[in-house]
Coordinates of C-alpha atoms in Angstrom, one line a residue:
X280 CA 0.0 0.0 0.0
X281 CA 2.0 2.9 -1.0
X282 CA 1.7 6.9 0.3
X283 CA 0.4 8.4 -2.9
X284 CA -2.7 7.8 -5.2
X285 CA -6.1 9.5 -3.9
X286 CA -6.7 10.9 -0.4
X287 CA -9.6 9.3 2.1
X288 CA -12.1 10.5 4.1
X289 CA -12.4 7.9 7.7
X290 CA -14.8 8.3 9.9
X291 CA -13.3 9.1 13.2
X292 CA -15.7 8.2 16.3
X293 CA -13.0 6.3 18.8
X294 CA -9.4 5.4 18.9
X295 CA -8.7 2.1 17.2
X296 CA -5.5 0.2 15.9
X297 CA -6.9 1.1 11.9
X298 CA -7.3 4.2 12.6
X299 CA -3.6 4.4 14.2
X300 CA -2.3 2.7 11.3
X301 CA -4.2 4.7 8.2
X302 CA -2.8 7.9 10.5
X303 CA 0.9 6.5 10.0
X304 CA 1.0 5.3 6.2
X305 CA -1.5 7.6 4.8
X306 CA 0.0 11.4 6.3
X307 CA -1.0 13.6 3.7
X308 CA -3.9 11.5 1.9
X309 CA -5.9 10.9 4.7
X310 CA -8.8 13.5 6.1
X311 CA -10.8 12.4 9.3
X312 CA -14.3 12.8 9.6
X313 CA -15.9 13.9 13.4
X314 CA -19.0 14.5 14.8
X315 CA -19.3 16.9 17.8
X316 CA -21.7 15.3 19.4
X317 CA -19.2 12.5 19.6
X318 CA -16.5 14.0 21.1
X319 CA -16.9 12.4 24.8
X320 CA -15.6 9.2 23.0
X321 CA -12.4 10.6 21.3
X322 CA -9.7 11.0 24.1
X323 CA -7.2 13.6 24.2
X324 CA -4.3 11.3 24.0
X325 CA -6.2 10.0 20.8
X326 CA -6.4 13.6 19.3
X327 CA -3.2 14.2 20.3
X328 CA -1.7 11.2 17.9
X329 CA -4.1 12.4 15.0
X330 CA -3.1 16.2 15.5
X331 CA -1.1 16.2 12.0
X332 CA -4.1 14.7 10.1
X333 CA -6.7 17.2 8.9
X334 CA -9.9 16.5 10.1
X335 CA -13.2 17.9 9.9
X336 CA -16.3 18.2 12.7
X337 CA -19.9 17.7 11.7
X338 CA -21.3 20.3 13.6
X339 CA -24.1 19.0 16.0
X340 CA -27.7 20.2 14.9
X341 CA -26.8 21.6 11.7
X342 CA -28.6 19.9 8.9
X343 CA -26.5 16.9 7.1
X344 CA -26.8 19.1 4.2
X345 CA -25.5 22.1 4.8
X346 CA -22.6 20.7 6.7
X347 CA -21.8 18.2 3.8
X348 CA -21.5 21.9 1.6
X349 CA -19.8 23.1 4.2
X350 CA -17.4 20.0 4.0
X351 CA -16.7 20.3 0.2
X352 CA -15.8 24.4 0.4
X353 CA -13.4 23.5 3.0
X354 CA -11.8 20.3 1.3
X355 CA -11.4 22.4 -1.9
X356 CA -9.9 25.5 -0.6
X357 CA -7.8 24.1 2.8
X358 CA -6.8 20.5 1.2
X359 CA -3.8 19.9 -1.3
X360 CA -5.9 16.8 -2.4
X361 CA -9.5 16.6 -1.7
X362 CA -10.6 13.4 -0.9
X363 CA -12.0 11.2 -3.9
X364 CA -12.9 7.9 -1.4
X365 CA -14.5 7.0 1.6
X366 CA -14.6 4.5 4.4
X367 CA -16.7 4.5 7.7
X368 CA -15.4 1.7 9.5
X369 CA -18.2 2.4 12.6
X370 CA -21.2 0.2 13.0
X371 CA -23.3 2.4 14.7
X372 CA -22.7 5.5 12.1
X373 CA -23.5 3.6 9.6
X374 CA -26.4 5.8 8.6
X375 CA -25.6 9.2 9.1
X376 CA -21.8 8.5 7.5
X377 CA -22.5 6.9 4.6
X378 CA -25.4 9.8 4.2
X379 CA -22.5 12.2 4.5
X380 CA -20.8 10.6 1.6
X381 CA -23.2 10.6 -0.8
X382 CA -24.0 14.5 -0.2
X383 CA -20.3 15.2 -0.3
X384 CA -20.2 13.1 -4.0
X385 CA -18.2 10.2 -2.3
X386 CA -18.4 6.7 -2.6
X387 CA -20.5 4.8 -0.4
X388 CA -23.7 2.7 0.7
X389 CA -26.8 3.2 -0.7
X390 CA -29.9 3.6 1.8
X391 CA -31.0 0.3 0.9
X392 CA -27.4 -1.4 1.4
X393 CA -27.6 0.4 4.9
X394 CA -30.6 -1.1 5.7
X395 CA -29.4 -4.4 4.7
X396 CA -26.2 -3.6 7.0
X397 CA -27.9 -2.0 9.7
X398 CA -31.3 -3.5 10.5
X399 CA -31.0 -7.1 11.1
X400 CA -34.9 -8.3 10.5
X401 CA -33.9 -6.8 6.9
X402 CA -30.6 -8.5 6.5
X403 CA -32.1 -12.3 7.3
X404 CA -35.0 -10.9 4.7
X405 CA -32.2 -11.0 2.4
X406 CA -30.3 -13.8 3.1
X407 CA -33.7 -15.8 2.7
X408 CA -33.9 -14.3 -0.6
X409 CA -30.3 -15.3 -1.6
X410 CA -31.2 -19.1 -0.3
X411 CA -29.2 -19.1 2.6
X412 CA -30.7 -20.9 5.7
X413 CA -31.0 -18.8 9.2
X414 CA -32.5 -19.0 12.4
X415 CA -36.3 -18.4 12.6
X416 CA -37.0 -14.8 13.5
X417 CA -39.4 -12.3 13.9
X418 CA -40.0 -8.1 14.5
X419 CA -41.9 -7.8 18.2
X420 CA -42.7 -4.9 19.7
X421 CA -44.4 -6.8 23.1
X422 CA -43.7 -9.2 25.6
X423 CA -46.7 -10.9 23.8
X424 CA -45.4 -10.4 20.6
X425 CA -42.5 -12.8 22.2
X426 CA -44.4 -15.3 24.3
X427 CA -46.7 -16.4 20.7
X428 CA -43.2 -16.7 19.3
X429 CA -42.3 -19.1 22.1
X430 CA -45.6 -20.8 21.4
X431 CA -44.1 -21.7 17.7
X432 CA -40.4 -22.3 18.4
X433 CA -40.0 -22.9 22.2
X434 CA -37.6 -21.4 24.3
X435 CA -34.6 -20.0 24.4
X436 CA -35.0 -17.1 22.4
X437 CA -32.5 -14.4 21.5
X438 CA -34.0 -10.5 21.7
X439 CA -32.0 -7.8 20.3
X440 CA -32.6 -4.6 18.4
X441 CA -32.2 -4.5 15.1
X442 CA -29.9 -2.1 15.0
X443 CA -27.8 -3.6 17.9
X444 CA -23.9 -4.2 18.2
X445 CA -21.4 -5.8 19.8
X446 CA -24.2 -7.5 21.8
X447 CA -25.2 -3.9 23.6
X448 CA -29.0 -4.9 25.0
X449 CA -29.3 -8.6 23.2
X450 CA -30.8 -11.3 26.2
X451 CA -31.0 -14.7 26.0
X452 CA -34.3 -15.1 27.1
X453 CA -35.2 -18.7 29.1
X454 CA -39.1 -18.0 29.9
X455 CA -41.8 -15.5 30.3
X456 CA -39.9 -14.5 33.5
X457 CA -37.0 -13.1 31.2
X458 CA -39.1 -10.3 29.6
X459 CA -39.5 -8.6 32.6
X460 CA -37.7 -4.8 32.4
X461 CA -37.8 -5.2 29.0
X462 CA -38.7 -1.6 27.7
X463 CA -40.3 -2.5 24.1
X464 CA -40.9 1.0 23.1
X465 CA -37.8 2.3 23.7
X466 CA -36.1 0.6 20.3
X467 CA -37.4 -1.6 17.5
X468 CA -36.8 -5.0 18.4
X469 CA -36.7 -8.9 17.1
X470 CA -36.8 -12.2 18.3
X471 CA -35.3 -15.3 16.8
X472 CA -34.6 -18.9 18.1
X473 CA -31.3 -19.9 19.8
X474 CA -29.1 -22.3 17.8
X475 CA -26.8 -24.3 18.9
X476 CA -23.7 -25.9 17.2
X477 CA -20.7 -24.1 16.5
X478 CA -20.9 -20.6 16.0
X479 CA -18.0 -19.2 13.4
X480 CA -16.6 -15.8 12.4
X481 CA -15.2 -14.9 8.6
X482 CA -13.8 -11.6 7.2
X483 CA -13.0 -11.0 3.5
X484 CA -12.3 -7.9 1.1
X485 CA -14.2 -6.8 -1.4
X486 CA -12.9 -5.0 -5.0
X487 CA -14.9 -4.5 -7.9
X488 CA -17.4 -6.9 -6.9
X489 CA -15.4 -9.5 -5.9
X490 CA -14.9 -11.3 -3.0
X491 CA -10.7 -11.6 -2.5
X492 CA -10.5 -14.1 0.0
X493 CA -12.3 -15.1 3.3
X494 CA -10.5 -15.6 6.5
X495 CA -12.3 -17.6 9.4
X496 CA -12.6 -17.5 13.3
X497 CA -12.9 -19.4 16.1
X498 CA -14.5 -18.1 18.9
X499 CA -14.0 -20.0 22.2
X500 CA -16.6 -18.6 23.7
X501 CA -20.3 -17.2 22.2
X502 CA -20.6 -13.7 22.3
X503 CA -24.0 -14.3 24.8
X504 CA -21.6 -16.0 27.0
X505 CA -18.8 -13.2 26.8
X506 CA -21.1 -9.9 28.1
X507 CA -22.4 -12.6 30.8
X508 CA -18.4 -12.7 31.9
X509 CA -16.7 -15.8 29.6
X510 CA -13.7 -15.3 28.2
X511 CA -13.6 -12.7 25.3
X512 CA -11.4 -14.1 22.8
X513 CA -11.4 -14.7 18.9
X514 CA -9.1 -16.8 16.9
X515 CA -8.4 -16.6 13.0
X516 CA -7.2 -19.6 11.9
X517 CA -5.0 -20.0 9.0
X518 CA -4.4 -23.5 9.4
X519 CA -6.7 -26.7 8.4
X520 CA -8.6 -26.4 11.2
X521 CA -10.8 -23.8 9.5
X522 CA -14.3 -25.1 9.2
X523 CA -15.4 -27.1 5.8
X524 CA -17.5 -24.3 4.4
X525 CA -16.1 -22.5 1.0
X526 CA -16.2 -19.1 2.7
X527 CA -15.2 -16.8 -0.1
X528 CA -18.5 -18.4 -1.9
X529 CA -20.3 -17.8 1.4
X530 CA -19.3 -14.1 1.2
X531 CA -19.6 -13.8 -2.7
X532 CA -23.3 -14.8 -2.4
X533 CA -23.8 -11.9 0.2
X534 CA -21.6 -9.5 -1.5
X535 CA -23.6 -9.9 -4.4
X536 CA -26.9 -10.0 -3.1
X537 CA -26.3 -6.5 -1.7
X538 CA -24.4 -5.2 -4.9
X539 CA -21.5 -4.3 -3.1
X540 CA -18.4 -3.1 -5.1
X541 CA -16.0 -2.7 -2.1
X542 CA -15.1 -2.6 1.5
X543 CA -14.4 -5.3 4.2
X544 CA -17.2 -7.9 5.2
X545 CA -17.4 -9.0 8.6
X546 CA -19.9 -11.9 8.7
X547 CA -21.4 -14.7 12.1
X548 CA -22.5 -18.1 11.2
X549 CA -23.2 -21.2 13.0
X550 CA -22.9 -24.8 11.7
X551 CA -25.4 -26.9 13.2
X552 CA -25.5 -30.9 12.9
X553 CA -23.1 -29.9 9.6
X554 CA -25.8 -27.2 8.0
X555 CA -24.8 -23.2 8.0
X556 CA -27.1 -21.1 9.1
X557 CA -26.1 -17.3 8.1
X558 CA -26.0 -15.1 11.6
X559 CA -25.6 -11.7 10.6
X560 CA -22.8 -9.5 8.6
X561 CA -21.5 -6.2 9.1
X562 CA -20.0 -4.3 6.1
X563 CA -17.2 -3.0 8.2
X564 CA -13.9 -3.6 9.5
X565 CA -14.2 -6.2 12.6
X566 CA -14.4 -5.4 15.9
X567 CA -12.1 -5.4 18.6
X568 CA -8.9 -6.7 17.1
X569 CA -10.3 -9.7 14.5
X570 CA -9.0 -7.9 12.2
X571 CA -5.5 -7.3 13.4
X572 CA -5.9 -11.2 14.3
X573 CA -5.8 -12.3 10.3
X574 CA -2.8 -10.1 9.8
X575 CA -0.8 -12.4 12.2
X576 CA -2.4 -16.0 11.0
X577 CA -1.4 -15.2 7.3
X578 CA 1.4 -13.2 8.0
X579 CA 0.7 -10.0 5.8
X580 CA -0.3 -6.6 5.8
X581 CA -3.8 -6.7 6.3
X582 CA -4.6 -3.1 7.2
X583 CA -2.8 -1.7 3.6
X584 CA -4.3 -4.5 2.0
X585 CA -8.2 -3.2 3.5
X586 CA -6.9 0.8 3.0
X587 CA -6.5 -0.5 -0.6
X588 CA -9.5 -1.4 -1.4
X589 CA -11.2 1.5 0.1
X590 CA -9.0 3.8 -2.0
X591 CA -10.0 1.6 -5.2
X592 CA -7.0 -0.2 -5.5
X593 CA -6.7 -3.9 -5.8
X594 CA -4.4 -5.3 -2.8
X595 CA -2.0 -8.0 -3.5
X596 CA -3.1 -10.6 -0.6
X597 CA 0.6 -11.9 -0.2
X598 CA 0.4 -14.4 2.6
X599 CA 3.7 -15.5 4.8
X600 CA 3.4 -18.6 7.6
X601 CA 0.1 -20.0 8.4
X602 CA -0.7 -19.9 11.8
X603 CA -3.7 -19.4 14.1
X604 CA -3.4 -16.1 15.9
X605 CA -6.1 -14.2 18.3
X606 CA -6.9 -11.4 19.9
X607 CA -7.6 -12.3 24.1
X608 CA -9.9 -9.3 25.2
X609 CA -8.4 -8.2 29.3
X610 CA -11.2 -8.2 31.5
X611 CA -12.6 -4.9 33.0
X612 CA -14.7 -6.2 36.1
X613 CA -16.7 -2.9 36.8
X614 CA -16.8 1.0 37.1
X615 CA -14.8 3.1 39.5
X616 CA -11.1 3.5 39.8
X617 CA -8.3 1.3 38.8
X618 CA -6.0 0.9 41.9
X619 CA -3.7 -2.1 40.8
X620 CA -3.4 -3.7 36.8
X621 CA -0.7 -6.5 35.7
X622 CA 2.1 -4.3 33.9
X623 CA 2.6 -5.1 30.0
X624 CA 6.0 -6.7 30.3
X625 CA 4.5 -9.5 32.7
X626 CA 1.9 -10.3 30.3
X627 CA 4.8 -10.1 27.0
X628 CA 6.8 -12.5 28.9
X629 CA 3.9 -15.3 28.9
X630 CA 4.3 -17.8 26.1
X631 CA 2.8 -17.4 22.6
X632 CA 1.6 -13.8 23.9
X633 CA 3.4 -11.4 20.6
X634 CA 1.7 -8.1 21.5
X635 CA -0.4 -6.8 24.7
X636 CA -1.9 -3.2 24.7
X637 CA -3.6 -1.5 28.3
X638 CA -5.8 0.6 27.5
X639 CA -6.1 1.8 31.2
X640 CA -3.6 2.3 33.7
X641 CA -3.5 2.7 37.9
X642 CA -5.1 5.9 38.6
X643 CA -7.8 6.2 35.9
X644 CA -11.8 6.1 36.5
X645 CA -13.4 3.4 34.1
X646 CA -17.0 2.6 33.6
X647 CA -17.6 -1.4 32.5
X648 CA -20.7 -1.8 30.1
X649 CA -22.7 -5.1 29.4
X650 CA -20.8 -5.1 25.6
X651 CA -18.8 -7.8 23.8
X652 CA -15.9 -5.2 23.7
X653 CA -15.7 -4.1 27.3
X654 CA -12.2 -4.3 27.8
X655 CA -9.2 -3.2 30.5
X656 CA -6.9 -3.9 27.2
X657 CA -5.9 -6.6 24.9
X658 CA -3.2 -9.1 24.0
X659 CA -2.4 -10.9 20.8
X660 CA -1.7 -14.7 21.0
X661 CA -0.3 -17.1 18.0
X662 CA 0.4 -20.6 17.9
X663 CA 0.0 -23.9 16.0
X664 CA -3.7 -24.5 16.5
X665 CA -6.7 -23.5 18.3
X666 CA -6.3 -25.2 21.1
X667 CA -2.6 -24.1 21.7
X668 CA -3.6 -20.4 21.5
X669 CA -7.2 -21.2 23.8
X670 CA -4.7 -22.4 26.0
X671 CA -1.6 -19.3 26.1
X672 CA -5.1 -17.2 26.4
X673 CA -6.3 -18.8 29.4
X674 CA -2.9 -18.6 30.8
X675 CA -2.8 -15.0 30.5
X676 CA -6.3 -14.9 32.1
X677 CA -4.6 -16.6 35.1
X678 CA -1.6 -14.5 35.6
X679 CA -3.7 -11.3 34.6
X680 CA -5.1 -9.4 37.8
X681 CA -7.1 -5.7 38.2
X682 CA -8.1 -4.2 40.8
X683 CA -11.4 -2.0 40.3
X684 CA -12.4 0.2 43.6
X685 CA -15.6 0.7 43.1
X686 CA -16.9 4.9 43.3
X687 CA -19.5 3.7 46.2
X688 CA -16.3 2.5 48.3
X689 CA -14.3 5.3 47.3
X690 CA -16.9 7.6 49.0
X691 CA -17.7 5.4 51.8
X692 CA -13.8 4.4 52.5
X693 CA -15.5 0.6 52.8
X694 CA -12.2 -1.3 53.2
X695 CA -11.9 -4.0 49.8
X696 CA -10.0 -6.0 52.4
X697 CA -7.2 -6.3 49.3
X698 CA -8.7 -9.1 47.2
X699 CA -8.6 -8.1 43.1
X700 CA -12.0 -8.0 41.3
X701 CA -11.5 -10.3 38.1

């Protein structure tokens, strides 16, 4: 992925190791987008490491319009090279930022492809349509709405909205008892029924249409499972170990079905009894650090290679040793203020453990969320197989200790009596 060639326009809504990386090889043809209603979730040290990069705010309460003029004056007169390209690589601006594009005359999702992305009941619509099978499912707007579901397919039953993320308000429900709290008017909301079997991760690139290649994961634990406090991990594996589904023609059908001509897929299935069942796809990078994950199983440059094809370009998918690599997600146990956190170099010096990151440090207020990326910080794992890297991961789990003092005892000065909350 080289420096020169047309500029880009990223959505910039939180710190991420893309974001980092587009910052470092693409000074001087990359432009950040920013919306000020957003900035709460942009940190200063953040800013700080993006300060050379131009970047402009979407002013909050202005209409789309006028700001997306407002965009294209400033590009033309303060920007050596306007950008020609766009990427959003946020789920939940999916809407608004791909909006933005088409106003400023940039690439990017229609409506309908946003939909698709975005609202869940629609995406399964469409996987139906393109013959893949999925759970059974169904828009509710009532505890009732649920229960006559139940009547049909029994129980458990997953509830989400259809515009959720990274499991933020999805609930396994086991019974009538499990709808209680459950504010239905407050979102729009679907039910489907909870499949077992083995449920699988796969990433791909798309250029001109085509799918380039499809890169699985293994996910030790369901994300269900993880925002209930199992261990947050995912595990690209670029061995033989992947499952025995042709991905790439997995993705293709999707990719086509939605008349895609770019960007990076992000897709959950489940094998059940040997038959896929399509979960859901997001047509975005990954989250957390899956993506960083297939860079070190295939042993390339997988963030130039994504940057690529959002520029237009058509990466050369160069692959080095085969490996399974993932990313181990450090737990963050609850909300006050961190009083004790393993250091870095202990959790470098644990076998099979290549990179860890902290993303908090002793002294700093944190507030945990019920999300499948609630995180203290991360570490990167690689080894021969699944079960080796499950295994360095759960090590790490072990030797990795933080101590949360909780804002209620900080008032109080109620005594913690020194044991680590983990």
């Amino acid at each position: 992925m080289s420096e020169d060639g047309p500029a880009l326009l990223m959505v910039d809504d939180r710190a991420s190791t893309f974001t980092r990386y587009a910052a470092r090889a693409l000074a001087g043809r990359l432009v950040l987008l920013r919306f000020a209603e957003l900035r709460r979730d942009l940190s200063d040290d953040h800013l700080r490491h993006t300060a050379h990069l131009p970047a402009f705010w979407v002013r909050e309460g202005v209409p789309l319009e006028e700001e997306a003029r407002r965009y294209t004056a400033w590009a033309e007169a303060a920007l050596p090279v306007p950008p020609s390209r766009f990427c959003n690589p946020s789920e939940p601006r999916q809407a608004v930022a791909q909006r933005f594009a088409a106003l400023a005359g940039l690439p990017h999702l229609t409506e309908q492809q946003v939909t698709w992305a975005r609202d869940k009941a629609a995406m399964k619509d469409l996987f139906r349509e393109l013959g893949l099978r999925t759970a059974s499912y169904a828009r509710v707007g009532a505890a009732a709405d649920v229960e006559r579901f139940a009547a049909v397919h029994g129980w458990p039953l997953v509830l989400k909205p259809v515009d959720s993320f990274a499991c933020v308000d999805t609930f396994r429900l086991t019974g009538p008892s499990s709808l209680s709290g459950i504010d239905f008017g407050s979102r729009d909301w679907m039910v489907e029924e909870h499949l077992g079997g083995t449920e699988w991760e796969v990433c791909g690139l798309v250029h001109d249409g085509e799918v380039l290649d499809a890169w699985p994961s293994a996910m030790p634990c369901r994300p269900l499972d993880i925002v209930d406090g199992a261990m947050n991990a995912n595990i690209s594996v670029g061995t033989d170990e992947a499952p025995p589904v042709d991905l790439r023609a997995l993705l293709q059908t999707v990719a086509t079905g939605m008349r895609l001509d770019h960007g990076y897929l992000h897709m959950e299935f489940f094998l059940v009894d040997g038959r896929l069942h399509a979960g859901e796809i997001g047509v975005r990078l990954a989250g957390c650090e899956i993506t960083a994950n297939h860079g070190h199983a295939y042993g390339f440059d997988v963030f130039g290679a994504t940057l690529d094809v959002y520029r237009g370009r058509r990466p050369s998918l160069r692959y080095g040793e085969r490996r399974c690599a993932g990313d181990l997600l450090l737990p963050l146990p609850g909300s006050g203020t961190v009083r004790r956190i393993t250091p870095r170099e202990e959790l470098l010096r644990i076998p099979g453990v290549v990179d860890a990151v902290l993303k908090v440090a002793v002294g700093d207020a944190v507030a945990a969320r019920r999300a499948s990326h609630n995180a203290s910080g991360y570490v990167h794992v690689t080894g021969t197989s699944i079960g080796e890297v499950e295994q360095c991961m759960r090590s790490v789990l072990d030797a990795f200790t933080i101590d949360v003092v909780p804002a209620a005892a900080q008032r109080t000065g109620a005594a913690t009596n020194g044991e680590p909350t983990q």
